[in-house]
């Protein structure tokens, strides 16, 4: 059966559409919806059978836990057994918004959501469609990115349908997602907050609220973030990273080798050599501002992937906190995470 598509105004979604989507969630179905980061694939987080459907639709390994979305910050107490002071401070500053907090879970959260672990990841999204949908469902909503496991995350309804058409009940099409990359994930269960996945809320922004933040998964620690597998968020073809100069060398070489190659740069457009100008391999320039680049990153990769190239070359942006989210996704797409 085809997936039902309902187009909604991203700022003021039609209540009737939201009501229908909320009914599907309450009945144990799957609804993809826009958030301020990427499209999520939602199910009732308290219904084990509905949660199992998410894993089946995505082909996601059961070892990778899900983020639970709530409409209002106060609703975390329906799924969190404890709300540490660091979590409260970060939520007060960044919610609703693109920050996910890992905290101790309540017993009513099914094992499927947490991959059997003692913690639950929660987030209160800022997107009007997401919040209206969660309110209409009347339950916390588990939602991974709405893509097949290991493929590119979706920032448009068309990206969702590319991977999941016929596998889910409905997509709410609220247009492109403004953020473009997934939320920042932090572990707030310890004395010191730990960054598990970088995003648009950067380490300096977190540190301004809670002091020192540790970065990366603790060796041997329980709170491994399985989304942090080396290969993830990938286009269908090979993706290779290099600095701007190296990228042009690789580009010339690939063109001469007869490969269908595409390139993405973040540097300001310079003079492009004749060899490239005469081909259909003209680079795509994304903004040199990391937030603006993030907005366009997955969309650009989806678009380039549609032309079925042999290779996508991407300039690796600088190793700074502001670029950490974009760099992380690119390194994983290249299998170097
Ligand atoms: O922006 C986002 O976060 C989007 C939108 C839909 O909200 N969701 C998203 O979900 O990116 P997903 O499933 O693609 O990524 C969830 C990440 C994974 O890296 C997962 O391992 C981690 O969060 N995670 C979930 N629960 C966790 C937990 N209890 N402890 C540690 N990491 C957890
Ligand atoms: Mg994902």
mmCIF file of N, CA and C and ligand atoms in Angstrom, residues 33 35 37-41 58 60 64-67 69 100 102 113-114 119-121 123 143-147 153 181-183 185 196-197 223-228 232-233, ligand 1:
data_model
loop_
_atom_site.group_PDB
_atom_site.id
_atom_site.type_symbol
_atom_site.label_atom_id
_atom_site.label_comp_id
_atom_site.label_asym_id
_atom_site.label_seq_id
_atom_site.Cartn_x
_atom_site.Cartn_y
_atom_site.Cartn_z
ATOM 1 N N UNK A 33 7.358 12.960 9.730
ATOM 2 C CA UNK A 33 6.992 14.369 9.938
ATOM 3 C C UNK A 33 8.253 15.231 9.970
ATOM 4 N N UNK A 35 10.890 17.977 11.317
ATOM 5 C CA UNK A 35 11.336 18.660 12.537
ATOM 6 C C UNK A 35 12.285 19.760 12.079
ATOM 7 N N UNK A 37 15.317 19.719 12.414
ATOM 8 C CA UNK A 37 16.599 19.129 12.008
ATOM 9 C C UNK A 37 16.439 18.361 10.699
ATOM 10 N N UNK A 38 15.790 17.187 10.795
ATOM 11 C CA UNK A 38 15.530 16.338 9.626
ATOM 12 C C UNK A 38 14.130 15.755 9.802
ATOM 13 N N UNK A 39 13.606 15.037 8.796
ATOM 14 C CA UNK A 39 12.312 14.359 8.968
ATOM 15 C C UNK A 39 12.492 13.174 9.917
ATOM 16 N N UNK A 40 11.517 13.002 10.810
ATOM 17 C CA UNK A 40 11.529 11.868 11.729
ATOM 18 C C UNK A 40 10.483 10.850 11.309
ATOM 19 N N UNK A 41 10.695 9.585 11.704
ATOM 20 C CA UNK A 41 9.718 8.523 11.463
ATOM 21 C C UNK A 41 9.106 8.162 12.806
ATOM 22 N N UNK A 58 12.722 0.668 8.640
ATOM 23 C CA UNK A 58 14.047 1.240 8.358
ATOM 24 C C UNK A 58 15.104 0.180 8.074
ATOM 25 N N UNK A 60 16.558 -1.163 10.610
ATOM 26 C CA UNK A 60 17.498 -0.663 11.621
ATOM 27 C C UNK A 60 17.837 -1.768 12.607
ATOM 28 N N UNK A 64 20.299 -0.214 18.085
ATOM 29 C CA UNK A 64 20.407 1.243 17.976
ATOM 30 C C UNK A 64 19.163 1.909 18.570
ATOM 31 N N UNK A 65 19.308 2.553 19.741
ATOM 32 C CA UNK A 65 18.116 3.091 20.426
ATOM 33 C C UNK A 65 17.544 4.323 19.730
ATOM 34 N N UNK A 66 16.282 4.652 20.085
ATOM 35 C CA UNK A 66 15.553 5.742 19.438
ATOM 36 C C UNK A 66 15.451 6.967 20.344
ATOM 37 N N UNK A 67 15.260 8.123 19.728
ATOM 38 C CA UNK A 67 14.993 9.352 20.473
ATOM 39 C C UNK A 67 13.487 9.478 20.686
ATOM 40 N N UNK A 69 10.381 11.915 21.415
ATOM 41 C CA UNK A 69 10.057 13.335 21.240
ATOM 42 C C UNK A 69 8.835 13.706 22.077
ATOM 43 N N UNK A 100 19.273 16.701 21.990
ATOM 44 C CA UNK A 100 18.745 15.465 22.580
ATOM 45 C C UNK A 100 19.514 15.164 23.851
ATOM 46 N N UNK A 102 20.277 12.471 26.944
ATOM 47 C CA UNK A 102 20.206 11.081 27.397
ATOM 48 C C UNK A 102 20.160 11.082 28.924
ATOM 49 N N UNK A 113 12.769 0.793 22.502
ATOM 50 C CA UNK A 113 13.151 2.202 22.349
ATOM 51 C C UNK A 113 14.598 2.425 22.788
ATOM 52 N N UNK A 114 14.983 1.758 23.860
ATOM 53 C CA UNK A 114 16.281 2.057 24.488
ATOM 54 C C UNK A 114 17.330 1.004 24.162
ATOM 55 N N UNK A 119 18.937 3.918 29.863
ATOM 56 C CA UNK A 119 18.756 5.353 29.602
ATOM 57 C C UNK A 119 17.801 5.568 28.432
ATOM 58 N N UNK A 120 17.250 6.772 28.374
ATOM 59 C CA UNK A 120 16.399 7.133 27.239
ATOM 60 C C UNK A 120 16.859 8.492 26.708
ATOM 61 N N UNK A 121 16.847 8.633 25.389
ATOM 62 C CA UNK A 121 17.207 9.903 24.753
ATOM 63 C C UNK A 121 15.920 10.676 24.504
ATOM 64 N N UNK A 123 13.932 14.525 23.395
ATOM 65 C CA UNK A 123 14.096 15.819 22.746
ATOM 66 C C UNK A 123 12.732 16.455 22.562
ATOM 67 N N UNK A 143 11.111 8.651 17.399
ATOM 68 C CA UNK A 143 11.333 8.980 15.988
ATOM 69 C C UNK A 143 12.810 9.046 15.639
ATOM 70 N N UNK A 144 13.278 8.051 14.888
ATOM 71 C CA UNK A 144 14.597 8.173 14.263
ATOM 72 C C UNK A 144 14.455 9.009 13.000
ATOM 73 N N UNK A 145 15.544 9.324 12.347
ATOM 74 C CA UNK A 145 15.458 9.977 11.046
ATOM 75 C C UNK A 145 14.712 9.039 10.087
ATOM 76 N N UNK A 146 13.901 9.626 9.182
ATOM 77 C CA UNK A 146 12.980 8.836 8.358
ATOM 78 C C UNK A 146 13.647 8.351 7.072
ATOM 79 N N UNK A 147 14.724 7.602 7.225
ATOM 80 C CA UNK A 147 15.450 7.040 6.090
ATOM 81 C C UNK A 147 15.686 5.558 6.367
ATOM 82 N N UNK A 153 20.069 10.925 5.565
ATOM 83 C CA UNK A 153 18.897 11.412 6.288
ATOM 84 C C UNK A 153 18.068 12.316 5.378
ATOM 85 N N UNK A 181 20.741 18.998 9.598
ATOM 86 C CA UNK A 181 21.431 17.816 10.152
ATOM 87 C C UNK A 181 20.794 17.473 11.502
ATOM 88 N N UNK A 182 21.008 16.221 11.945
ATOM 89 C CA UNK A 182 20.346 15.729 13.142
ATOM 90 C C UNK A 182 20.797 16.480 14.396
ATOM 91 N N UNK A 183 19.954 16.344 15.432
ATOM 92 C CA UNK A 183 20.209 17.050 16.694
ATOM 93 C C UNK A 183 21.554 16.676 17.325
ATOM 94 N N UNK A 185 23.466 15.271 20.340
ATOM 95 C CA UNK A 185 23.071 14.321 21.391
ATOM 96 C C UNK A 185 24.081 14.404 22.531
ATOM 97 N N UNK A 196 27.719 13.081 22.565
ATOM 98 C CA UNK A 196 27.713 11.795 21.854
ATOM 99 C C UNK A 196 27.612 11.972 20.346
ATOM 100 N N UNK A 197 26.929 13.053 19.908
ATOM 101 C CA UNK A 197 26.819 13.318 18.470
ATOM 102 C C UNK A 197 26.805 14.829 18.278
ATOM 103 N N UNK A 223 27.035 4.204 27.729
ATOM 104 C CA UNK A 223 26.203 5.095 26.914
ATOM 105 C C UNK A 223 26.744 5.265 25.509
ATOM 106 N N UNK A 224 27.183 4.176 24.912
ATOM 107 C CA UNK A 224 27.628 4.214 23.545
ATOM 108 C C UNK A 224 26.465 4.700 22.683
ATOM 109 N N UNK A 225 26.724 5.544 21.728
ATOM 110 C CA UNK A 225 25.652 6.033 20.857
ATOM 111 C C UNK A 225 25.794 5.320 19.529
ATOM 112 N N UNK A 226 25.003 4.283 19.300
ATOM 113 C CA UNK A 226 25.255 3.423 18.156
ATOM 114 C C UNK A 226 25.093 4.123 16.811
ATOM 115 N N UNK A 227 24.442 5.301 16.798
ATOM 116 C CA UNK A 227 24.412 6.061 15.556
ATOM 117 C C UNK A 227 25.808 6.468 15.166
ATOM 118 N N UNK A 228 26.738 6.322 16.098
ATOM 119 C CA UNK A 228 28.109 6.712 15.848
ATOM 120 C C UNK A 228 28.919 5.561 15.256
ATOM 121 N N UNK A 232 27.860 5.577 8.060
ATOM 122 C CA UNK A 232 26.494 5.994 8.363
ATOM 123 C C UNK A 232 26.161 7.156 7.460
ATOM 124 N N UNK A 233 24.873 7.480 7.362
ATOM 125 C CA UNK A 233 24.440 8.686 6.662
ATOM 126 C C UNK A 233 25.019 8.755 5.246
HETATM 127 O O1 LIG B 1 17.441 15.464 14.938
HETATM 128 C C1 LIG B 1 17.277 14.312 15.309
HETATM 129 O O2 LIG B 1 17.790 13.871 16.347
HETATM 130 C C2 LIG B 1 16.343 13.415 14.466
HETATM 131 C C3 LIG B 1 14.947 13.994 14.514
HETATM 132 C C4 LIG B 1 13.929 13.106 13.847
HETATM 133 O O3 LIG B 1 14.596 14.278 15.840
HETATM 134 N N1 LIG B 1 16.387 12.056 14.942
HETATM 135 C C5 LIG B 1 17.484 11.273 14.778
HETATM 136 O O4 LIG B 1 17.299 9.985 15.232
HETATM 137 O O5 LIG B 1 18.511 11.660 14.284
HETATM 138 P P1 LIG B 1 18.301 8.806 14.877
HETATM 139 O O6 LIG B 1 17.629 7.566 15.393
HETATM 140 O O7 LIG B 1 18.611 8.842 13.447
HETATM 141 O O8 LIG B 1 19.545 9.087 15.786
HETATM 142 C C6 LIG B 1 19.436 8.917 17.186
HETATM 143 C C7 LIG B 1 20.801 8.944 17.800
HETATM 144 C C8 LIG B 1 21.582 7.717 17.463
HETATM 145 O O9 LIG B 1 22.943 8.079 17.303
HETATM 146 C C9 LIG B 1 21.361 6.864 18.703
HETATM 147 O O10 LIG B 1 22.376 5.911 18.884
HETATM 148 C C10 LIG B 1 21.372 7.906 19.793
HETATM 149 O O11 LIG B 1 20.659 8.986 19.233
HETATM 150 N N2 LIG B 1 20.675 7.444 20.992
HETATM 151 C C11 LIG B 1 19.360 7.184 21.136
HETATM 152 N N3 LIG B 1 19.096 6.744 22.381
HETATM 153 C C12 LIG B 1 20.253 6.729 23.057
HETATM 154 C C13 LIG B 1 20.634 6.384 24.384
HETATM 155 N N4 LIG B 1 19.740 5.937 25.276
HETATM 156 N N5 LIG B 1 21.940 6.519 24.719
HETATM 157 C C14 LIG B 1 22.843 6.968 23.821
HETATM 158 N N6 LIG B 1 22.550 7.300 22.552
HETATM 159 C C15 LIG B 1 21.271 7.197 22.166
#
